[in-house]
Amino acid sequence: MKPKARRLARQLALQAVYGWQLNKVPVEQVELSMVTSNNMQKVDTEYFLELLRAVVKDTAELDAKIKPYLGRLPEELDPVENAILRIATYELVARIDVPYKVVINEAIELAKSFGADESHKFVNGVLDKAIKTLRKNERA
């Protein structure tokens, strides 16, 4: 799959996870809304669905993995930053086929596009610390 298709998948996953966090509706409802209201032709739809479903299903586990690197509780984070970090944590843990540098770069780009002014620095700092544990073999 092309990198641009993956980038679009991550963008839609971010929007979907963000919406799910705020509205607490079933993931199937979020999926349907995203797929029907967006042009999915250039999106890696399979990857989008994987990210969304995995983050919703494993939220507590993902939060536990990233929590030591936050300096505060996950529920105290801005919802956009929280969604970005959950997606990136999933990719770092479950998608070892995606290099950690790609995961971090994509998360930073999402934070620059959708987050507050300085959120990309926070996301970068958290993930940079987290990869030392979550991807210690790749990082060595």
N, CA and C of each residue as an Amber inpcrd file, in Angstrom:
protein
   420
   0.8480000  -1.1870000   0.0000000   0.0000000   0.0000000   0.0000000
   0.8860000   1.2410000   0.0000000   0.4220000   2.2450000  -0.6780000
   1.1810000   3.4920000  -0.8010000   1.1950000   4.2580000   0.5290000
   2.3150000   4.9520000   0.7960000   2.3990000   5.7360000   2.0470000
   1.2700000   6.7590000   2.1850000   0.8800000   7.3840000   1.0900000
  -0.1980000   8.3820000   1.1650000  -1.5140000   7.7380000   1.6050000
  -1.7740000   6.5290000   1.1530000  -2.9980000   5.8220000   1.5460000
  -2.9750000   5.5000000   3.0370000  -1.8020000   5.1550000   3.5390000
  -1.6630000   4.8940000   4.9710000  -1.8240000   6.1840000   5.7690000
  -1.2520000   7.2670000   5.2690000  -1.3760000   8.5580000   5.9490000
  -2.8470000   8.9600000   6.0530000  -3.5780000   8.7840000   4.9620000
  -5.0070000   9.0990000   4.9750000  -5.7630000   8.1840000   5.9400000
  -5.3520000   6.9240000   5.9990000  -5.9740000   5.9890000   6.9440000
  -5.7640000   6.4630000   8.3770000  -4.5470000   6.9230000   8.6750000
  -4.2600000   7.4190000  10.0280000  -5.0680000   8.6830000  10.3370000
  -5.1950000   9.5670000   9.3570000  -5.9740000  10.7880000   9.5610000
  -7.4280000  10.4610000   9.8740000  -8.0010000   9.5490000   9.1040000
  -9.3900000   9.1640000   9.3590000  -9.5240000   8.4120000  10.6760000
  -8.5370000   7.5810000  10.9900000  -8.5670000   6.8700000  12.2700000
  -8.5210000   7.8590000  13.4320000  -7.6930000   8.8850000  13.2960000
  -7.6260000   9.9180000  14.3280000  -8.9910000  10.5710000  14.5140000
  -9.6060000  10.9630000  13.4330000 -10.9110000  11.6100000  13.5160000
 -11.9500000  10.6700000  14.1260000 -11.8830000   9.4020000  13.7430000
 -12.8430000   8.4170000  14.2560000 -12.6190000   8.1410000  15.7400000
 -11.3710000   7.9480000  16.1410000 -11.0690000   7.6960000  17.5520000
 -11.4530000   8.9150000  18.3880000 -11.1340000  10.0880000  17.8910000
 -11.5090000  11.3280000  18.5800000 -13.0280000  11.3720000  18.7860000
 -13.7850000  11.1230000  17.7370000 -15.2430000  11.1230000  17.8290000
 -15.7620000  10.0710000  18.7930000 -15.1500000   8.9050000  18.7330000
 -15.5440000   7.8270000  19.6410000 -15.2730000   8.2140000  21.0920000
 -14.1120000   8.7990000  21.3600000 -13.7650000   9.2170000  22.7260000
 -14.7800000  10.2110000  23.2760000 -15.1930000  11.1470000  22.4440000
 -16.0940000  12.1980000  22.9180000 -17.5400000  11.7380000  23.0240000
 -17.9790000  10.9170000  22.0500000 -19.3960000  10.5610000  21.9730000
 -19.7480000   9.2310000  22.6110000 -18.7460000   8.3790000  22.8410000
 -18.9650000   7.0630000  23.4620000 -20.0720000   6.2670000  22.7640000
 -20.0440000   6.2840000  21.4440000 -20.9960000   5.4960000  20.6570000
 -20.3100000   4.2030000  20.2250000 -21.0750000   3.1970000  19.8270000
 -20.4590000   1.9450000  19.3730000 -19.5150000   2.1830000  18.1890000
 -18.4280000   1.4350000  18.1630000 -17.4160000   1.6030000  17.1220000
 -18.0100000   1.3800000  15.7310000 -18.9870000   0.4990000  15.6290000
 -19.6150000   0.2350000  14.3370000 -20.3080000   1.4880000  13.7900000
 -20.8780000   2.2650000  14.6780000 -21.5390000   3.5090000  14.2750000
 -20.4970000   4.5200000  13.7720000 -19.3680000   4.5920000  14.4590000
 -18.2940000   5.4940000  14.0430000 -17.7460000   5.0580000  12.6820000
 -17.5050000   3.7670000  12.5240000 -17.0230000   3.2170000  11.2480000
 -17.9410000   3.6050000  10.1080000 -19.2110000   3.3270000  10.2850000
 -20.1900000   3.6020000   9.2360000 -20.2070000   5.0770000   8.8810000
 -20.1910000   5.9130000   9.8730000 -20.1860000   7.3560000   9.6440000
 -18.9610000   7.7920000   8.8490000 -17.7930000   7.2800000   9.2320000
 -16.5550000   7.6740000   8.5550000 -16.5100000   7.1690000   7.1160000
 -16.8980000   5.9320000   6.9210000 -16.8110000   5.3210000   5.5940000
 -17.8220000   5.9450000   4.6350000 -18.9910000   6.3110000   5.1400000
 -20.0100000   6.8760000   4.2530000 -19.8520000   8.3790000   4.0310000
 -19.1410000   9.0600000   4.9180000 -19.0080000  10.5110000   4.7610000
 -17.6500000  10.9370000   4.1880000 -16.8020000   9.9830000   3.8400000
 -15.4910000  10.2920000   3.2690000 -15.2740000   9.5070000   1.9810000
 -14.4950000  10.0850000   1.0930000 -14.0980000   9.3860000  -0.1230000
 -12.9800000   8.4180000   0.2560000 -13.2750000   7.1370000   0.2240000
 -12.3350000   6.1210000   0.6940000 -11.4800000   5.5280000  -0.4270000
 -11.6030000   6.0500000  -1.6300000 -10.8900000   5.4670000  -2.7700000
  -9.3750000   5.5260000  -2.6260000  -8.8450000   6.5630000  -2.0140000
  -7.3950000   6.7180000  -1.8960000  -6.8830000   6.3620000  -0.4990000
  -7.7650000   5.7910000   0.3110000  -7.4460000   5.4550000   1.6960000
  -7.1790000   3.9560000   1.8060000  -6.1970000   3.5910000   2.6030000
  -5.9920000   2.1870000   2.9510000  -7.0870000   1.8530000   3.9660000
  -8.2400000   1.4950000   3.4500000  -9.4250000   1.2870000   4.2790000
  -9.2130000   0.1730000   5.2910000  -8.5450000  -0.8750000   4.8770000
  -8.2790000  -1.9920000   5.7830000  -7.4490000  -1.5240000   6.9820000
  -6.4580000  -0.6850000   6.7300000  -5.6150000  -0.1780000   7.8080000
  -6.4070000   0.7730000   8.7100000  -7.2180000   1.6230000   8.1080000
  -8.0840000   2.5210000   8.8790000  -8.9450000   1.7210000   9.8480000
  -9.6040000   0.6830000   9.3320000 -10.4890000  -0.1270000  10.1680000
  -9.7030000  -0.8560000  11.2650000  -8.5230000  -1.3490000  10.9150000
  -7.6850000  -2.0170000  11.9160000  -7.3240000  -1.0600000  13.0490000
  -6.8630000   0.1400000  12.6960000  -6.4800000   1.1190000  13.7150000
  -7.6640000   1.4690000  14.6120000  -8.7710000   1.7960000  14.0090000
  -9.9500000   2.1940000  14.7790000 -10.4080000   1.0760000  15.7010000
 -10.5930000  -0.1060000  15.1510000 -11.1100000  -1.2260000  15.9490000
 -10.1450000  -1.6100000  17.0640000  -8.8660000  -1.6350000  16.7720000
  -7.8760000  -2.0310000  17.7760000  -7.7860000  -1.0070000  18.9060000
  -7.7910000   0.2670000  18.5620000  -7.7000000   1.3030000  19.5960000
  -8.9330000   1.2700000  20.5000000 -10.0990000   1.1220000  19.9090000
 -11.3160000   1.0620000  20.7160000 -11.3140000  -0.1870000  21.5920000
 -10.9620000  -1.3200000  21.0160000 -10.9630000  -2.5960000  21.7480000
  -9.9250000  -2.6140000  22.8690000  -8.7430000  -2.0710000  22.6080000
  -7.6160000  -2.1910000  23.5410000  -7.2350000  -0.8790000  24.2200000
  -8.1740000   0.0300000  24.3740000  -7.8800000   1.3440000  24.9480000
  -7.1590000   1.2530000  26.2890000  -7.6770000   0.4480000  27.1910000
  -7.0770000   0.3600000  28.5310000  -5.6430000  -0.1650000  28.4560000
  -5.4150000  -1.1730000  27.6310000  -4.0700000  -1.7390000  27.4810000
  -3.1180000  -0.7230000  26.8510000  -3.5790000  -0.0200000  25.8330000
  -2.7410000   0.9910000  25.1730000  -2.4100000   2.1300000  26.1390000
  -3.4100000   2.5630000  26.8980000  -3.1820000   3.6240000  27.8840000
  -2.1540000   3.1870000  28.9260000  -2.2340000   1.9350000  29.3570000
  -1.2890000   1.4290000  30.3510000   0.1360000   1.4030000  29.7950000
   0.2780000   1.1020000  28.5220000   1.6140000   1.0440000  27.9130000
   2.2430000   2.4280000  27.7450000   1.4260000   3.4460000  27.4910000
   1.9680000   4.7900000  27.2330000   2.0080000   5.6440000  28.5090000
   1.2230000   5.2740000  29.5030000   1.1010000   6.0650000  30.7360000
   2.4360000   6.4250000  31.3950000   3.4120000   5.5020000  31.4860000
   4.6690000   5.8580000  32.1620000   5.4430000   7.0050000  31.5070000
   5.1130000   7.3330000  30.2840000   5.8710000   8.3430000  29.5370000
   5.1330000   9.6770000  29.4210000   3.9520000   9.7600000  30.0150000
   3.1130000  10.9510000  29.8470000   3.4030000  12.0710000  30.8310000
   3.6690000  11.7300000  32.0610000   3.8060000  12.7470000  33.0910000
   2.4700000  13.1810000  33.6600000   1.3880000  12.5640000  33.1940000
   0.0340000  12.7940000  33.7100000  -0.8380000  11.6260000  33.2750000
  -2.0640000  11.5890000  33.7180000  -2.9630000  10.4970000  33.3670000
  -3.4700000  10.6500000  31.9360000  -3.6840000   9.5460000  31.2290000
  -4.2020000   9.6350000  29.8530000  -5.5150000  10.4190000  29.7520000
  -6.3730000  10.2640000  30.7520000  -7.6620000  10.9730000  30.7100000
  -7.5160000  12.4850000  30.9090000  -6.3400000  12.9380000  31.3280000
  -6.0870000  14.3700000  31.4750000  -5.5500000  15.0010000  30.1940000
  -5.2710000  14.1790000  29.2070000  -4.7370000  14.6840000  27.9360000
  -5.8210000  15.3570000  27.1110000  -5.3860000  16.2320000  26.2450000
  -6.2690000  16.7740000  25.2190000  -6.7800000  15.5810000  24.4000000
  -8.0570000  15.5520000  24.0320000  -8.6010000  14.4030000  23.3010000
  -7.8810000  14.1010000  21.9740000  -7.4000000  15.1240000  21.3030000
  -6.6730000  14.8970000  20.0430000  -5.3360000  14.2260000  20.3330000
  -4.5980000  14.7500000  21.2970000  -3.3160000  14.1420000  21.6680000
  -3.5180000  12.7100000  22.1470000  -4.5660000  12.4900000  22.9250000
  -4.8610000  11.1600000  23.4350000  -5.1160000  10.1880000  22.2840000
  -5.9100000  10.5990000  21.3250000  -6.2040000   9.7380000  20.1640000
  -4.9310000   9.4490000  19.3650000  -4.1170000  10.4620000  19.1450000
  -2.8580000  10.2820000  18.4030000  -1.9590000   9.2870000  19.1280000
  -1.8040000   9.4590000  20.4290000  -0.9270000   8.5750000  21.1930000
  -1.4640000   7.1520000  21.2590000  -2.7670000   6.9900000  21.3160000
  -3.3370000   5.6400000  21.3080000  -3.0670000   4.9430000  19.9760000
  -3.2580000   5.6560000  18.8870000  -2.9940000   5.0790000  17.5640000
  -1.5150000   4.7340000  17.4190000  -0.6510000   5.6580000  17.7860000
   0.7930000   5.4220000  17.6610000   1.2440000   4.2820000  18.5710000
   0.7040000   4.2110000  19.7730000   1.0620000   3.1240000  20.6850000
   0.6430000   1.7840000  20.0940000  -0.5440000   1.7380000  19.5240000
  -0.9750000   0.4970000  18.8640000   0.0060000   0.1150000  17.7600000
   0.3720000   1.0760000  16.9390000   1.2980000   0.7690000  15.8440000
   2.6540000   0.3020000  16.3800000   3.1370000   0.9380000  17.4300000
   4.4290000   0.5390000  17.9910000   4.3910000  -0.8770000  18.5670000
   3.2670000  -1.2350000  19.1700000   3.1540000  -2.5330000  19.8220000
   2.7740000  -3.6370000  18.8340000   1.8010000  -3.3770000  17.9990000
   1.2150000  -4.4460000  17.1850000   1.6750000  -4.4720000  15.7330000
   2.1740000  -3.3680000  15.2330000   2.5550000  -3.3120000  13.8120000
   4.0600000  -3.1150000  13.6900000   4.7950000  -4.1420000  14.0650000
   6.2530000  -4.0280000  14.0130000   6.7710000  -3.9700000  12.5770000
   5.8860000  -4.2210000  11.6150000   6.2690000  -4.0620000  10.2140000
   6.3970000  -2.5850000   9.8240000   5.8550000  -1.6980000  10.6540000
   5.9620000  -0.2610000  10.4190000   7.1310000   0.2510000  11.2650000
   8.1760000   0.7670000  10.6380000   9.3310000   1.2590000  11.4110000
   8.9220000   2.3220000  12.4250000   9.5620000   2.2890000  13.5950000
   9.1820000   3.2330000  14.6460000   9.3460000   4.6790000  14.2010000
  10.3230000   4.9540000  13.3480000  10.5100000   6.3310000  12.8720000
   9.3090000   6.7940000  12.0570000   8.7060000   5.8820000  11.3160000
   7.4990000   6.2110000  10.5450000   6.3490000   6.4860000  11.4970000
   6.1880000   5.6430000  12.5090000   5.1110000   5.8270000  13.4860000
   5.2320000   7.1930000  14.1490000   6.4320000   7.5310000  14.6050000
   6.6350000   8.8150000  15.2790000   6.4010000   9.9760000  14.3300000
   6.9530000   9.8940000  13.1290000   6.7770000  10.9720000  12.1660000
   5.2970000  11.1850000  11.8270000   4.5860000  10.1020000  11.6110000
   3.1560000  10.2240000  11.2840000   2.3750000  10.8190000  12.4580000
   2.7120000  10.4170000  13.6690000   2.0350000  10.9740000  14.8500000
   2.3160000  12.4700000  14.9800000   3.5530000  12.8700000  14.7260000
   3.9070000  14.2890000  14.7900000   3.1340000  15.0750000  13.7320000
   3.0510000  14.5300000  12.5380000   2.3130000  15.2150000  11.4640000
   0.8260000  15.3380000  11.8080000   0.2570000  14.3030000  12.4180000
  -1.1410000  14.3890000  12.8550000  -1.3100000  15.4780000  13.9110000
  -0.3670000  15.5370000  14.8420000  -0.4390000  16.5600000  15.8940000
  -0.3080000  17.9590000  15.3040000   0.5690000  18.1250000  14.3220000
   0.7140000  19.4400000  13.6750000  -0.5540000  19.8370000  12.9430000
  -1.2090000  18.8680000  12.3110000  -2.4130000  19.1600000  11.5230000
  -3.6640000  19.3230000  12.3680000  -3.7930000  18.5170000  13.4180000
  -5.0560000  18.4750000  14.1510000  -4.9610000  18.9220000  15.6110000
  -3.7520000  18.9830000  16.1540000  -3.5920000  19.2940000  17.5700000
  -3.3910000  20.7730000  17.8370000  -3.1830000  21.0770000  19.0980000
  -2.8850000  22.4410000  19.5250000  -1.4960000  22.8340000  19.0190000
  -1.1500000  24.1110000  19.1680000   0.0950000  24.6460000  18.6130000
   1.3470000  23.8530000  18.9550000   1.5060000  23.4550000  20.1860000
   2.7320000  22.7820000  20.6080000   2.5530000  21.2830000  20.8470000
   1.4100000  20.7380000  20.4640000   1.1530000  19.3320000  20.7840000
   2.1060000  18.3800000  20.0660000   2.6100000  18.7740000  18.9120000
   3.5440000  17.8830000  18.2080000   4.8160000  17.6570000  19.0210000
   5.2350000  18.6580000  19.7910000   6.4240000  18.5050000  20.6290000
   6.1570000  17.5200000  21.7690000   4.9710000  17.6280000  22.3480000
   4.5850000  16.7060000  23.4140000   4.5110000  15.2740000  22.8830000
   3.8350000  15.0830000  21.7610000   3.6940000  13.7610000  21.1510000
   5.0670000  13.1780000  20.8280000   5.9300000  13.9820000  20.2460000
   7.2770000  13.5400000  19.9110000   8.0280000  13.0950000  21.1670000
   7.9750000  13.8920000  22.2150000   8.6820000  13.5670000  23.4470000
   8.1890000  12.2800000  24.0900000   6.8850000  12.1090000  24.1390000
   6.3020000  10.9090000  24.7290000   6.7050000   9.6740000  23.9330000
   6.5470000   9.7310000  22.6210000   6.8530000   8.5650000  21.7950000
   8.3410000   8.2630000  21.7600000   9.1600000   9.2950000  21.8090000
  10.6030000   9.0760000  21.8260000  11.0160000   8.2970000  23.0740000
  10.3890000   8.6010000  24.2020000  10.6630000   7.8570000  25.4330000
  10.0930000   6.4380000  25.3470000   8.8900000   6.3300000  24.7980000
   8.1890000   5.0420000  24.7630000   8.8790000   4.0130000  23.8790000
   9.4840000   4.4410000  22.7850000  10.0960000   3.4550000  21.8820000
  11.2650000   2.7320000  22.5230000  11.8700000   3.3470000  23.5090000
  12.9960000   2.7030000  24.1840000  12.5530000   1.4160000  24.8680000
  11.2770000   1.3390000  25.2300000  10.7200000   0.1340000  25.8270000
   9.8930000  -0.6570000  24.8210000   9.0170000   0.0400000  24.1170000
   8.0900000  -0.6450000  23.2170000   8.7530000  -1.2290000  21.9660000
   9.8710000  -0.6310000  21.5680000  10.5960000  -1.1210000  20.3910000
  12.0810000  -1.2620000  20.7010000  12.4000000  -1.7650000  21.8710000
  13.7990000  -1.8160000  22.3000000  14.6890000  -2.6100000  21.3420000
  14.1640000  -3.6640000  20.7150000  14.9790000  -4.4440000  19.7650000
  15.2840000  -3.6630000  18.4890000  14.3170000  -2.9120000  18.0190000
  14.5060000  -2.1180000  16.8110000  15.4130000  -0.9240000  17.0800000
  15.3260000  -0.4020000  18.2640000  16.0530000   0.7940000  18.6510000
  17.5320000   0.5110000  18.9120000  17.8470000  -0.7170000  19.2760000
  19.2190000  -1.0790000  19.6590000  20.2270000  -0.8520000  18.5680000
